[in-house]
CSV table of C-alpha atoms in Angstrom, one decimal:
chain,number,residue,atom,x,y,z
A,1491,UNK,CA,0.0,0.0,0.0
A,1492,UNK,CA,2.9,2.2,1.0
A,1493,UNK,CA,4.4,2.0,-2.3
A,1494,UNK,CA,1.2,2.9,-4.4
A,1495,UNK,CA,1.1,5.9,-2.4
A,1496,UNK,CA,4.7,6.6,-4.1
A,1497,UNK,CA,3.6,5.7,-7.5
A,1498,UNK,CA,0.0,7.7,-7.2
A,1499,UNK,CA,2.3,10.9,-6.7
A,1500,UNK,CA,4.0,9.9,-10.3
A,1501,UNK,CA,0.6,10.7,-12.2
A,1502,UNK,CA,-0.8,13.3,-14.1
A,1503,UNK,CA,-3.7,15.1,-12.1
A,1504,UNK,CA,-6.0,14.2,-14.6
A,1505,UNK,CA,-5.5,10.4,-13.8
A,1506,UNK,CA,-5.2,11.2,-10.5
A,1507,UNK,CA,-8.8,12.9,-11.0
A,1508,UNK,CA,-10.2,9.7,-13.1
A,1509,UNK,CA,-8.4,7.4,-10.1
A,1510,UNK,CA,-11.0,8.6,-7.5
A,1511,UNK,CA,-13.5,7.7,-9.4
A,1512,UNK,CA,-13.1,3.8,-10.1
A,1513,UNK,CA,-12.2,4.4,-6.1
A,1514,UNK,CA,-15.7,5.6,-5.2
A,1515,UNK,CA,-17.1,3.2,-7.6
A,1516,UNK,CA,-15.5,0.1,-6.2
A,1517,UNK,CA,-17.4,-2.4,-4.0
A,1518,UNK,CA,-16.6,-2.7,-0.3
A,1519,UNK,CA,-16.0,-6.3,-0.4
A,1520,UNK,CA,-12.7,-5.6,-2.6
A,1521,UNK,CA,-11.3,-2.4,-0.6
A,1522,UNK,CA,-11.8,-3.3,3.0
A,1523,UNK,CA,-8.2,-4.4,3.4
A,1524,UNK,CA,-7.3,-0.7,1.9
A,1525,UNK,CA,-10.0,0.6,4.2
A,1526,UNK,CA,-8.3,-1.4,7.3
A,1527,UNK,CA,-4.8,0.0,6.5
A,1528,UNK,CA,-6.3,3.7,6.0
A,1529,UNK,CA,-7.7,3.3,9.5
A,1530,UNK,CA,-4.2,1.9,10.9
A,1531,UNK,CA,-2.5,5.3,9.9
A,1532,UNK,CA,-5.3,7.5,11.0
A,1533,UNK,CA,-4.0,7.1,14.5
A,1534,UNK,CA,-5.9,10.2,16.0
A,1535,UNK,CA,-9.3,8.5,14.9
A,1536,UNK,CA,-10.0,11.8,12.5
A,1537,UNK,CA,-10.8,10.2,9.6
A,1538,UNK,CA,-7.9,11.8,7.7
A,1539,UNK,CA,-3.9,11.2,7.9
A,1540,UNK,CA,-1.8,13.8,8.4
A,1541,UNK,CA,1.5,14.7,7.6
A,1542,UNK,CA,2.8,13.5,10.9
A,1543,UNK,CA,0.6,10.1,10.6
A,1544,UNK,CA,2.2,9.3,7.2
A,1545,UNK,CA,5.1,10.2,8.4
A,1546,UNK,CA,4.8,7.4,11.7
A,1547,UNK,CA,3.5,4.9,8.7
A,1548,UNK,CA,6.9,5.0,6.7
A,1549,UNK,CA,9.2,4.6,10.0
A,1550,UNK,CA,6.9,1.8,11.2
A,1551,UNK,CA,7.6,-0.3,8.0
A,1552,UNK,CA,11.1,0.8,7.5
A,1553,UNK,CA,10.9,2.5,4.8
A,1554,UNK,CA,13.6,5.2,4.1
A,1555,UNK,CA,12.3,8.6,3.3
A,1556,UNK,CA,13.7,11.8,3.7
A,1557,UNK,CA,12.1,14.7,5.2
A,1558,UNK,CA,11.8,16.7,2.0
A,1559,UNK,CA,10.8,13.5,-0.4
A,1560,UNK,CA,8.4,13.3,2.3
A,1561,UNK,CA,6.6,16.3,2.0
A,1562,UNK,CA,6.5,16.1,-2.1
A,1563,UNK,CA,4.7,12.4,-1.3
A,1564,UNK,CA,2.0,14.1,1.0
A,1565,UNK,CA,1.9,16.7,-1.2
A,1566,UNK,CA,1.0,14.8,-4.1
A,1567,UNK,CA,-1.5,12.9,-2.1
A,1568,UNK,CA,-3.7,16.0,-1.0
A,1569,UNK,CA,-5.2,16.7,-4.2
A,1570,UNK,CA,-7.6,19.0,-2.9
A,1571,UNK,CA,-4.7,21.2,-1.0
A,1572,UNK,CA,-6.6,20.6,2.6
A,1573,UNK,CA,-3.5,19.9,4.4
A,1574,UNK,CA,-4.5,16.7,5.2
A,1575,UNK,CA,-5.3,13.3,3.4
A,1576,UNK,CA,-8.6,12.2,2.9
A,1577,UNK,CA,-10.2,8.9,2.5
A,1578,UNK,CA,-11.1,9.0,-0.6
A,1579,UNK,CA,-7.7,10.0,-1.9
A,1580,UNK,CA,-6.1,7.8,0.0
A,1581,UNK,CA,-8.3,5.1,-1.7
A,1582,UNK,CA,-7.7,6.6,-5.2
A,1583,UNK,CA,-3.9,6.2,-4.8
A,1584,UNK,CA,-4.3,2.4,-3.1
A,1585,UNK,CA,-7.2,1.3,-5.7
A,1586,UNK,CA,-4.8,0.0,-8.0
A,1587,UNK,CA,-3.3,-2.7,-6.1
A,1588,UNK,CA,-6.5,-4.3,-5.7
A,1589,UNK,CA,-6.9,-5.4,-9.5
A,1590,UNK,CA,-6.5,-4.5,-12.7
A,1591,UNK,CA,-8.5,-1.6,-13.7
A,1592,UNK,CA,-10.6,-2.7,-16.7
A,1593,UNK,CA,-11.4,-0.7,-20.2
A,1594,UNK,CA,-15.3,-0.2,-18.8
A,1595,UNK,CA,-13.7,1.6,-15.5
A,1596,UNK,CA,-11.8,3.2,-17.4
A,1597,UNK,CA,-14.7,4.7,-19.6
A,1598,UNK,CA,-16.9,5.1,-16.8
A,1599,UNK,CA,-14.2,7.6,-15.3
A,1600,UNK,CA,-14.2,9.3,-18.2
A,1601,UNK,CA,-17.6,10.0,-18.8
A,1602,UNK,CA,-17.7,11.0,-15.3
A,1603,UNK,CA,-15.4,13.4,-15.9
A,1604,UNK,CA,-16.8,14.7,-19.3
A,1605,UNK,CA,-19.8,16.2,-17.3
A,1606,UNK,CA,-21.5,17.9,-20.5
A,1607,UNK,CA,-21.4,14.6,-22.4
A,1608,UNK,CA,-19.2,16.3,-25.1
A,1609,UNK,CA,-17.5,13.3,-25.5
A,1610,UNK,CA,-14.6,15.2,-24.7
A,1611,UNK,CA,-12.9,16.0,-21.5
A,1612,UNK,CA,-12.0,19.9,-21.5
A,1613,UNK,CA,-10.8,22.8,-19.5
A,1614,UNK,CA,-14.3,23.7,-18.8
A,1615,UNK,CA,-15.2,20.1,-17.2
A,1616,UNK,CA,-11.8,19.9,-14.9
A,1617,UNK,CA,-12.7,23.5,-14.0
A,1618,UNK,CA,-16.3,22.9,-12.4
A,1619,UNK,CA,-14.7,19.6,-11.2
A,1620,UNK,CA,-11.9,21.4,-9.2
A,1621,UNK,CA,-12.7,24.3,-8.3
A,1622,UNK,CA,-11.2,27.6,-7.3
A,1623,UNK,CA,-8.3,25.8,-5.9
A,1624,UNK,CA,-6.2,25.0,-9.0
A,1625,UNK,CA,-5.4,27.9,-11.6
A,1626,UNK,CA,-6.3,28.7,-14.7
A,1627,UNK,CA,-2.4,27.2,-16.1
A,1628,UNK,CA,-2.6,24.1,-13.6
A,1629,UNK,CA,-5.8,23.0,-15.3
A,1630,UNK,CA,-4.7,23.8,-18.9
A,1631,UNK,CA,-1.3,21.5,-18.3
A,1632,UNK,CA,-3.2,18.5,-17.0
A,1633,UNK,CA,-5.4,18.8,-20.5
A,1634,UNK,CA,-2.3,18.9,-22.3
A,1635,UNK,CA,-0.3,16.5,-20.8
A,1636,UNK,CA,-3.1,13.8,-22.1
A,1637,UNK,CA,-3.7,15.8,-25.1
A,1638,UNK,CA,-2.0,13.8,-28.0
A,1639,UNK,CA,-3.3,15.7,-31.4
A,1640,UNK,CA,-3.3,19.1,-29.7
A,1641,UNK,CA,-6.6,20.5,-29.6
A,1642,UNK,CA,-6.8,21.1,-26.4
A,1643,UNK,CA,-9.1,18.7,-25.0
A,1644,UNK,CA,-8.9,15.1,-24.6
A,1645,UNK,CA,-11.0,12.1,-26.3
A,1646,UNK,CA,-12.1,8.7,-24.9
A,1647,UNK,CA,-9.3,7.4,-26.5
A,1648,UNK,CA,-6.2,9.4,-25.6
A,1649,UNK,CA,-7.8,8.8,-22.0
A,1650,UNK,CA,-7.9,5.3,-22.1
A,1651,UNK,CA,-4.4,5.3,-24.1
A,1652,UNK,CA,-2.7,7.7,-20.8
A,1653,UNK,CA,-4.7,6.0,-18.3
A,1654,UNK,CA,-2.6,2.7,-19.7
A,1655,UNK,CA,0.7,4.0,-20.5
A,1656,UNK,CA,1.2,6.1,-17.6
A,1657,UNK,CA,0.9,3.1,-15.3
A,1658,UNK,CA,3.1,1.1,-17.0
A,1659,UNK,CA,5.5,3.8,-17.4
A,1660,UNK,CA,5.5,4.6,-13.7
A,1661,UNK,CA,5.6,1.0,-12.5
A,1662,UNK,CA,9.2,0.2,-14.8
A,1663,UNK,CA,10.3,3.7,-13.4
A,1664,UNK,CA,10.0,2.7,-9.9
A,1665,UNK,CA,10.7,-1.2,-10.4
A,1666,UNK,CA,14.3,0.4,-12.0
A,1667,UNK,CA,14.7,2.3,-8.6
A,1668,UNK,CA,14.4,-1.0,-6.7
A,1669,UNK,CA,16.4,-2.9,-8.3
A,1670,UNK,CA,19.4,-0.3,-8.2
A,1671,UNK,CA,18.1,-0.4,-4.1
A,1672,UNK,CA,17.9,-4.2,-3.4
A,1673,UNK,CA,21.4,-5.6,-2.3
A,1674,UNK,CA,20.4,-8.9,-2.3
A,1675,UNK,CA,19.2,-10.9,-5.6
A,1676,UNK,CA,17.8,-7.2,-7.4
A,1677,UNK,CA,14.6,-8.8,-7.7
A,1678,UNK,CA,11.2,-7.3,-6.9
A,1679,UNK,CA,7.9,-8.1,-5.4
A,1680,UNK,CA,5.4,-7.7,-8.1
A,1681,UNK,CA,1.4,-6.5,-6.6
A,1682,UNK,CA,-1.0,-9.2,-6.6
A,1683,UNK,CA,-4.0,-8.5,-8.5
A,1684,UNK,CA,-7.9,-9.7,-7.3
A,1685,UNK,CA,-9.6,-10.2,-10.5
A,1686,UNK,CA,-12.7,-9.8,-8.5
A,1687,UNK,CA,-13.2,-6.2,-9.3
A,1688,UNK,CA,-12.5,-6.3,-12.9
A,1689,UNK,CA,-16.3,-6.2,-13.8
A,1690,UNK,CA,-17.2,-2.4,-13.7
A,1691,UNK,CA,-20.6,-1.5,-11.5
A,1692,UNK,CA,-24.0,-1.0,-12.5
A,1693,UNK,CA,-23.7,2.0,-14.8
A,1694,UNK,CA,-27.7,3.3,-12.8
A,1695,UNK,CA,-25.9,3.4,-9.8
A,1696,UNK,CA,-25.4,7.8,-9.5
A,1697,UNK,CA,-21.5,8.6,-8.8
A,1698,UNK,CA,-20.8,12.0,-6.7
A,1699,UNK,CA,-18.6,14.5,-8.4
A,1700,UNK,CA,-15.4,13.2,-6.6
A,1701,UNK,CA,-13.0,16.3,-7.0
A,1702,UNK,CA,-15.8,19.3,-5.6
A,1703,UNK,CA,-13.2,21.1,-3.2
A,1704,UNK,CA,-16.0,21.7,-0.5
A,1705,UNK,CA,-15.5,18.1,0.5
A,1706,UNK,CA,-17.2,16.9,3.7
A,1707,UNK,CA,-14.7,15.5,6.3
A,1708,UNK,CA,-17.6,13.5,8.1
A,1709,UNK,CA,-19.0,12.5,5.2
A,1710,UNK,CA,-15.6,11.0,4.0
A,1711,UNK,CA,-14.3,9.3,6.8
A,1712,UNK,CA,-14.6,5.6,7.8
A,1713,UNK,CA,-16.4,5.0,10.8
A,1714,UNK,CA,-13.5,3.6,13.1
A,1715,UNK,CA,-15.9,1.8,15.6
A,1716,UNK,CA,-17.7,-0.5,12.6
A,1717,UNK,CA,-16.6,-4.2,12.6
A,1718,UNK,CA,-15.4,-5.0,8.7
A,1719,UNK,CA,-18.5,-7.1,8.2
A,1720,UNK,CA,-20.9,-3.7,8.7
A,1721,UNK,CA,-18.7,-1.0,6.6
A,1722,UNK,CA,-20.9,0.6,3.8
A,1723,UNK,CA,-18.9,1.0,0.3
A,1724,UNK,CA,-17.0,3.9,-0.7
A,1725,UNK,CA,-20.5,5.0,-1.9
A,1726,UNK,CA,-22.6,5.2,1.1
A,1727,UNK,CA,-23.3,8.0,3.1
A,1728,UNK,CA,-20.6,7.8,5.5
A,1729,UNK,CA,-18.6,8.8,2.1
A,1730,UNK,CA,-20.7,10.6,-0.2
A,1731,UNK,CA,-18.6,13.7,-0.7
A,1732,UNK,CA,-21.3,16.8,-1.5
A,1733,UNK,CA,-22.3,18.2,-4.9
A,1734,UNK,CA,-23.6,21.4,-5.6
């Protein structure tokens, strides 16, 4: 989980965006063990990690991490600039060690994202999405950097394509750094995958708009005195983030 929280900080926005997404959307069954670790590192029962939390998380499993590379991974894991992580980001940058994400996630995300059914994703969409929070430039480089013919938006397909590549690109990028780390036989634990959360959701089932920036800590959080057996899905109230 630790590591995914490295790789997460490695992506565009825009996936980052389209991550929390197949995270809401996913069954509670197949992220209670993410659920169970988020709820580990939120030691002060808040229902968000802080700095100092993640920090205590790395020492505890001996995992070497300066102060500064530090703050760029919490950094890059408060997408919402709150100062604090939330559940459902924490879930968007764990989601993918829980399966492969398939081609109908994938285009679920996107429509999600594409909120004027234009069948492209634009400025305008990641703008409502967002908020006042990121700037005008900030907004126009995550279109570009998924923007492959240049017109300033980006289609199903140059989603789907990024959504692909830039996992694969990011895994080899940090397998590489392992394997210069590992003194011992320079090989590398690879994720196992559950394959039973490759089937997308009922597309009826309503999806909140993930990135509003007036998220709802008590909506968010996991409810730290609910056995496993009784925790609603990232969809139920408990983490229904609110929509205008």
């Amino acid at each position: 989980v630790l590591n995914s929280l490295q790789r997460f900080t490695c992506y565009t926005k825009l996936k980052k965006a389209a991550l929390m997404v197949v995270a809401h959307k996913s069954s509670a069954h197949n992220i209670e063990d993410l659920r169970d670790a988020f709820v580990r590192m939120d030691v002060q029962h808040t229902g968000t990690i802080t700095f100092e939390e993640l920090k205590q998380a790395m020492q505890e499993n001996n995992m070497d991490i300066g102060d500064e590379e530090l703050a760029n991974l919490f950094q890059g894991l408060d997408m919402d600039k709150s100062g604090h992580i939330r559940y459902l980001e924490f879930l968007a940058a764990t989601v993918e060690t829980k399966s492969i994400i398939t081609v109908g996630q994938l285009s679920e995300a996107f429509d999600h994202l594409d909120e004027d059914r234009s069948g492209f994703i634009t400025q305008k969409n990641m703008k409502k999405l967002l908020g006042d929070k990121f700037a005008e430039e900030e907004i126009r480089n995550m279109i570009s950097e998924c923007d492959a013919n240049g017109d300033k938006r980006v289609s199903r397909e140059e989603f789907i394509k990024m959504m692909k590549m830039e996992s694969d690109k990011v895994k080899r990028t940090l397998v590489e750094e392992n394997l210069k780390l590992d003194n011992s036989d320079g090989t590398v634990e690879k994720e196992s995958h559950d394959s039973s959360i490759d089937s997308p959701r009922s597309p009826e089932e309503p999806i909140v708009e993930v990135m509003k920036p007036q998220l709802r800590a008590k909506d968010e959080k996991p409810d730290h005195t609910k056995k496993d057996s009784d925790c609603g899905n990232s969809s139920s109230p408990e983490h229904v983030i609110e929509t205008s």
